Amino acid sequence: MRGKTVLVTGASRGIGKAIAEKFAVENFNVVINCRNSFEKLLKLEKNLKEINSNILAIKCDVSNYSGVKDMFKNINDIFGGVDILVNNAGISYIGLFNEMVPEQWDELIDINLKGVYNCSHLALPYMIHNKTGSIVNISSVWGNVGASCEVVYSSVKGAVNSFSKALAKELGPSNIKVNAVACGVIDTEMNGFLSSEEKNSIIEEIPFMRFGDTREVAETVYFLSSGESDYISGQVITLDGAWT
Ligand code: NDP
């Protein structure tokens, strides 16, 4: 199978779905993944196949190394390997740090950070062999500045930012770019718990006076993975409408 392949983790909805749609339109082989919402993922696969036949949906928990290994074997058999990895899968936790139980801390670390390790580790042999590749990690402004009641989420996204900077230095000689996109509030189900009053009060704080759109994240990820940005690596690009 010819053409470049992108793997977008957590693509059943929200930001990941928009990123998958962008790469499908641009004629990449697109692998979409999620952990639970497989019906939704299959529906997306079906819709994307109307514009691009090279779409593959794989159910896999990114926090499970052996499951991720199986996913990569499947991708390698069909498309040869992953040229562009978008580590997007993630969950949030909102609540007082004092009231968090260890299992909640572990779950955030396992999905939002170990998931990034698992997928990057298994994508790299192919990229290093080809001396080209791009990894884009979807991070958060809370990883830059920290948020009250989101201590573990801020911690893991801060770690994802440092991971991106450090890995970029290690992989520069192999011509592989690693960047992060630190999103502000993007209009997805992850923020579905906010009441309209809460949404309005956040919007009042954002100079652009609105939440970000998933397609704006997708365009940024696409730019960071394209030939237009070949010398941009090790960066945390903040996409927050001048909020933070
Ligand atoms: P959504 O909750 O809308 O979507 C999350 C996606 O991740 C789903 O497809 C979900 O699928 C998948 N997912 C969750 N856990 C796993 C797992 N263990 N393995 C595989 N897939 C998994 O979130 P968003 O689109 O809003 O967020 C996407 C990314 O952007 C996250 O990393 C998030 O932290 C980050 N972000 C979001 C912001 C926002 O305001 N929305 C702001 C800053 C960062 P399933 O349900 O099937 O598991």
Short mmCIF file of C-alpha atoms and ligand atoms in Angstrom, two decimals:
data_model
loop_
_atom_site.label_atom_id
_atom_site.label_comp_id
_atom_site.label_asym_id
_atom_site.label_seq_id
_atom_site.Cartn_x
_atom_site.Cartn_y
_atom_site.Cartn_z
CA MET A 1 0.00 0.00 0.00
CA ARG A 2 1.51 3.34 -1.09
CA GLY A 3 1.11 6.80 0.39
CA LYS A 4 1.80 8.24 3.81
CA THR A 5 0.02 6.87 6.84
CA VAL A 6 -1.22 8.77 9.86
CA LEU A 7 -2.42 7.23 13.12
CA VAL A 8 -4.81 9.39 15.13
CA THR A 9 -5.52 7.99 18.59
CA GLY A 10 -8.83 8.84 20.23
CA ALA A 11 -10.55 9.61 16.93
CA SER A 12 -14.12 8.50 17.67
CA ARG A 13 -15.19 12.09 18.39
CA GLY A 14 -13.98 15.61 19.16
CA ILE A 15 -10.49 16.77 18.25
CA GLY A 16 -9.27 13.36 17.04
CA LYS A 17 -12.21 12.99 14.68
CA ALA A 18 -11.53 16.41 13.12
CA ILE A 19 -7.83 15.55 12.69
CA ALA A 20 -8.74 12.24 10.99
CA GLU A 21 -11.16 14.06 8.66
CA LYS A 22 -8.46 16.57 7.66
CA PHE A 23 -5.89 13.87 6.81
CA ALA A 24 -8.52 11.82 4.95
CA VAL A 25 -9.37 14.82 2.76
CA GLU A 26 -5.65 15.32 2.12
CA ASN A 27 -5.46 11.72 0.84
CA PHE A 28 -3.38 10.08 3.57
CA ASN A 29 -3.89 6.51 4.70
CA VAL A 30 -5.70 7.20 7.97
CA VAL A 31 -5.81 4.87 10.96
CA ILE A 32 -8.41 5.86 13.54
CA ASN A 33 -8.50 4.47 17.05
CA CYS A 34 -10.54 4.55 20.23
CA ARG A 35 -11.04 2.43 23.36
CA ASN A 36 -14.80 2.13 23.96
CA SER A 37 -16.90 3.89 21.30
CA PHE A 38 -16.16 1.42 18.49
CA GLU A 39 -19.57 1.81 16.85
CA LYS A 40 -18.90 5.53 16.46
CA LEU A 41 -15.43 4.79 15.10
CA LEU A 42 -16.83 2.37 12.52
CA LYS A 43 -19.36 5.02 11.48
CA LEU A 44 -16.53 7.50 10.99
CA GLU A 45 -14.57 4.90 9.02
CA LYS A 46 -17.59 4.37 6.75
CA ASN A 47 -18.09 8.12 6.22
CA LEU A 48 -14.40 8.77 5.52
CA LYS A 49 -14.30 5.88 3.04
CA GLU A 50 -16.70 7.87 0.86
CA ILE A 51 -13.85 10.32 0.20
CA ASN A 52 -10.78 8.11 0.74
CA SER A 53 -10.69 4.31 0.60
CA ASN A 54 -7.57 3.95 2.78
CA ILE A 55 -9.14 4.23 6.22
CA LEU A 56 -8.68 1.68 9.00
CA ALA A 57 -10.47 1.65 12.37
CA ILE A 58 -8.81 -0.15 15.28
CA LYS A 59 -10.15 -0.57 18.81
CA CYS A 60 -7.32 -0.41 21.33
CA ASP A 61 -6.64 1.06 24.75
CA VAL A 62 -3.53 3.20 24.28
CA SER A 63 -2.52 2.64 27.90
CA ASN A 64 -2.01 -1.09 27.26
CA TYR A 65 1.42 -1.71 25.69
CA SER A 66 0.67 -5.17 24.33
CA GLY A 67 -2.63 -3.96 22.85
CA VAL A 68 -0.81 -1.05 21.18
CA LYS A 69 1.79 -3.50 19.87
CA ASP A 70 -1.00 -5.53 18.23
CA MET A 71 -2.45 -2.33 16.76
CA PHE A 72 0.92 -1.44 15.20
CA LYS A 73 1.32 -4.98 13.82
CA ASN A 74 -2.07 -4.60 12.17
CA ILE A 75 -1.13 -1.18 10.73
CA ASN A 76 2.30 -2.37 9.56
CA ASP A 77 0.73 -5.36 7.78
CA ILE A 78 -1.73 -3.14 5.92
CA PHE A 79 0.06 0.18 5.35
CA GLY A 80 3.72 -0.65 6.10
CA GLY A 81 4.07 1.66 9.11
CA VAL A 82 3.08 5.00 10.60
CA ASP A 83 4.65 8.16 9.10
CA ILE A 84 2.68 10.60 11.25
CA LEU A 85 1.56 9.84 14.79
CA VAL A 86 -1.00 12.05 16.48
CA ASN A 87 -1.21 11.22 20.18
CA ASN A 88 -4.63 12.66 20.87
CA ALA A 89 -6.42 10.08 23.07
CA GLY A 90 -7.02 11.47 26.51
CA ILE A 91 -9.35 11.80 29.46
CA SER A 92 -9.80 14.56 32.01
CA TYR A 93 -10.39 14.61 35.74
CA ILE A 94 -11.86 17.56 37.55
CA GLY A 95 -11.97 17.63 41.32
CA LEU A 96 -10.03 18.60 44.41
CA PHE A 97 -6.57 17.06 44.60
CA ASN A 98 -7.20 16.13 48.24
CA GLU A 99 -10.18 14.04 47.27
CA MET A 100 -8.50 12.09 44.47
CA VAL A 101 -7.90 8.41 45.03
CA PRO A 102 -4.72 6.72 43.74
CA GLU A 103 -6.65 4.82 41.03
CA GLN A 104 -7.82 8.13 39.52
CA TRP A 105 -4.26 9.46 39.48
CA ASP A 106 -3.01 6.23 37.86
CA GLU A 107 -5.71 6.23 35.18
CA LEU A 108 -4.83 9.74 34.00
CA ILE A 109 -1.11 8.93 33.95
CA ASP A 110 -1.72 5.62 32.14
CA ILE A 111 -3.90 7.02 29.36
CA ASN A 112 -2.63 10.58 28.90
CA LEU A 113 1.09 9.94 29.42
CA LYS A 114 1.89 6.24 29.16
CA GLY A 115 -0.36 6.12 26.07
CA VAL A 116 1.92 8.72 24.47
CA TYR A 117 4.97 6.63 25.39
CA ASN A 118 3.41 3.39 24.09
CA CYS A 119 2.40 4.74 20.69
CA SER A 120 5.57 6.79 20.16
CA HIS A 121 7.80 3.87 21.15
CA LEU A 122 6.11 1.53 18.70
CA ALA A 123 5.89 4.07 15.87
CA LEU A 124 9.55 5.05 15.99
CA PRO A 125 11.38 2.02 14.52
CA TYR A 126 9.66 2.60 11.14
CA MET A 127 10.24 6.39 11.26
CA ILE A 128 13.90 5.98 12.25
CA HIS A 129 14.42 3.43 9.48
CA ASN A 130 12.93 5.87 6.95
CA LYS A 131 14.74 8.89 8.45
CA THR A 132 11.52 10.87 8.38
CA GLY A 133 8.40 11.22 10.50
CA SER A 134 6.30 13.47 12.68
CA ILE A 135 4.80 13.07 16.13
CA VAL A 136 2.23 15.59 17.33
CA ASN A 137 1.02 15.34 20.91
CA ILE A 138 -2.26 16.99 21.83
CA SER A 139 -1.59 18.82 25.06
CA SER A 140 -3.28 21.53 27.06
CA VAL A 141 -2.66 25.05 28.27
CA TRP A 142 -2.97 23.53 31.76
CA GLY A 143 0.31 21.75 31.03
CA ASN A 144 1.86 25.22 30.59
CA VAL A 145 0.29 27.09 33.49
CA GLY A 146 -1.52 24.58 35.75
CA ALA A 147 -5.18 24.61 36.76
CA SER A 148 -6.89 24.40 40.11
CA CYS A 149 -8.94 21.19 40.45
CA GLU A 150 -7.05 19.69 37.49
CA VAL A 151 -3.76 18.90 39.22
CA VAL A 152 -3.17 15.47 37.70
CA TYR A 153 -4.37 16.60 34.25
CA SER A 154 -2.02 19.61 34.42
CA SER A 155 0.81 17.34 35.58
CA VAL A 156 0.45 14.87 32.71
CA LYS A 157 0.07 17.56 30.06
CA GLY A 158 3.16 19.32 31.48
CA ALA A 159 4.95 15.99 31.15
CA VAL A 160 3.70 15.63 27.57
CA ASN A 161 5.16 19.07 26.79
CA SER A 162 8.57 18.09 28.24
CA PHE A 163 8.40 14.70 26.52
CA SER A 164 7.86 16.49 23.18
CA LYS A 165 10.80 18.86 23.69
CA ALA A 166 13.18 16.13 24.87
CA LEU A 167 12.25 13.54 22.24
CA ALA A 168 12.58 16.19 19.50
CA LYS A 169 16.22 16.71 20.52
CA GLU A 170 16.90 12.99 20.52
CA LEU A 171 15.25 12.43 17.13
CA GLY A 172 16.48 15.53 15.28
CA PRO A 173 19.42 13.60 13.78
CA SER A 174 16.90 11.10 12.40
CA ASN A 175 14.94 13.94 10.75
CA ILE A 176 11.86 13.22 12.90
CA LYS A 177 9.82 16.16 14.21
CA VAL A 178 8.11 16.07 17.61
CA ASN A 179 5.78 18.87 18.65
CA ALA A 180 2.87 19.45 21.00
CA VAL A 181 -0.27 21.53 20.55
CA ALA A 182 -1.38 23.02 23.86
CA CYS A 183 -5.09 23.64 23.40
CA GLY A 184 -7.21 26.09 25.33
CA VAL A 185 -10.92 25.28 25.55
CA ILE A 186 -12.02 23.41 22.45
CA ASP A 187 -15.71 22.78 21.89
CA THR A 188 -15.99 18.99 22.44
CA GLU A 189 -17.78 16.48 24.65
CA MET A 190 -14.87 16.71 27.09
CA ASN A 191 -16.36 20.05 28.14
CA GLY A 192 -19.94 18.75 28.02
CA PHE A 193 -20.19 18.89 31.82
CA LEU A 194 -20.06 22.72 31.75
CA SER A 195 -23.38 24.54 32.14
CA SER A 196 -24.11 27.32 29.66
CA GLU A 197 -23.46 29.85 32.45
CA GLU A 198 -20.06 28.29 33.13
CA LYS A 199 -19.27 28.29 29.41
CA ASN A 200 -20.20 31.99 29.14
CA SER A 201 -18.03 32.95 32.07
CA ILE A 202 -15.02 31.17 30.51
CA ILE A 203 -15.74 32.83 27.16
CA GLU A 204 -15.65 36.22 28.91
CA GLU A 205 -12.02 35.48 29.86
CA ILE A 206 -10.95 34.53 26.32
CA PRO A 207 -9.82 37.51 24.20
CA PHE A 208 -11.16 35.84 21.03
CA MET A 209 -14.54 35.60 22.83
CA ARG A 210 -15.21 31.97 21.85
CA PHE A 211 -14.06 28.39 22.35
CA GLY A 212 -11.69 26.90 19.80
CA ASP A 213 -13.06 24.73 17.01
CA THR A 214 -11.81 21.17 16.51
CA ARG A 215 -10.99 22.03 12.89
CA GLU A 216 -8.58 24.72 14.07
CA VAL A 217 -6.67 22.07 16.01
CA ALA A 218 -6.74 19.78 12.96
CA GLU A 219 -5.28 22.50 10.70
CA THR A 220 -2.47 23.13 13.21
CA VAL A 221 -1.66 19.42 13.49
CA TYR A 222 -1.68 19.11 9.71
CA PHE A 223 0.67 22.08 9.34
CA LEU A 224 3.07 20.63 11.95
CA SER A 225 3.14 17.33 10.04
CA SER A 226 3.55 18.82 6.57
CA GLY A 227 6.59 19.83 4.57
CA GLU A 228 5.68 23.47 5.30
CA SER A 229 7.07 23.07 8.82
CA ASP A 230 10.14 20.91 8.27
CA TYR A 231 12.36 22.92 10.65
CA ILE A 232 9.77 23.23 13.45
CA SER A 233 10.43 20.65 16.15
CA GLY A 234 10.49 20.52 19.95
CA GLN A 235 7.80 23.19 20.16
CA VAL A 236 4.68 23.52 22.26
CA ILE A 237 2.28 25.52 20.10
CA THR A 238 -0.40 27.16 22.21
CA LEU A 239 -3.81 27.36 20.55
CA ASP A 240 -6.05 29.24 22.96
CA GLY A 241 -7.36 32.48 21.40
CA ALA A 242 -4.83 34.46 23.51
CA TRP A 243 -6.44 33.14 26.72
CA THR A 244 -3.38 32.24 28.82
P1 NDP B 1 -13.20 13.70 23.84
O1 NDP B 1 -13.56 13.23 25.20
O2 NDP B 1 -14.22 14.34 22.99
O3 NDP B 1 -12.56 12.48 23.01
C1 NDP B 1 -11.55 11.70 23.58
C2 NDP B 1 -11.15 10.61 22.62
O4 NDP B 1 -10.11 9.81 23.24
C3 NDP B 1 -12.29 9.64 22.32
O5 NDP B 1 -12.19 9.20 20.99
C4 NDP B 1 -12.00 8.47 23.26
O6 NDP B 1 -12.58 7.27 22.79
C5 NDP B 1 -10.48 8.44 23.21
N1 NDP B 1 -9.86 7.74 24.32
C6 NDP B 1 -9.96 7.99 25.64
N2 NDP B 1 -9.24 7.11 26.33
C7 NDP B 1 -8.67 6.26 25.43
C8 NDP B 1 -7.80 5.16 25.53
N3 NDP B 1 -7.39 4.70 26.71
N4 NDP B 1 -7.40 4.54 24.40
C9 NDP B 1 -7.82 4.96 23.19
N5 NDP B 1 -8.64 6.04 23.04
C10 NDP B 1 -9.06 6.67 24.15
O7 NDP B 1 -11.95 14.66 24.06
P2 NDP B 1 -11.36 15.86 23.18
O8 NDP B 1 -11.53 15.61 21.75
O9 NDP B 1 -11.86 17.12 23.76
O10 NDP B 1 -9.82 15.73 23.61
C11 NDP B 1 -8.84 15.14 22.78
C12 NDP B 1 -7.47 15.50 23.35
O11 NDP B 1 -7.34 16.92 23.43
C13 NDP B 1 -7.22 14.95 24.75
O12 NDP B 1 -5.87 14.53 24.87
C14 NDP B 1 -7.46 16.18 25.63
O13 NDP B 1 -6.75 16.11 26.85
C15 NDP B 1 -6.94 17.29 24.73
N6 NDP B 1 -7.45 18.61 25.07
C16 NDP B 1 -8.80 18.90 24.95
C17 NDP B 1 -9.25 20.16 25.27
C18 NDP B 1 -10.69 20.54 25.15
O14 NDP B 1 -11.04 21.64 25.60
N7 NDP B 1 -11.55 19.72 24.56
C19 NDP B 1 -8.34 21.19 25.79
C20 NDP B 1 -6.97 20.78 25.88
C21 NDP B 1 -6.56 19.54 25.51
P3 NDP B 1 -13.36 6.22 23.75
O15 NDP B 1 -14.41 6.99 24.45
O16 NDP B 1 -13.80 5.15 22.88
O17 NDP B 1 -12.32 5.73 24.73
#
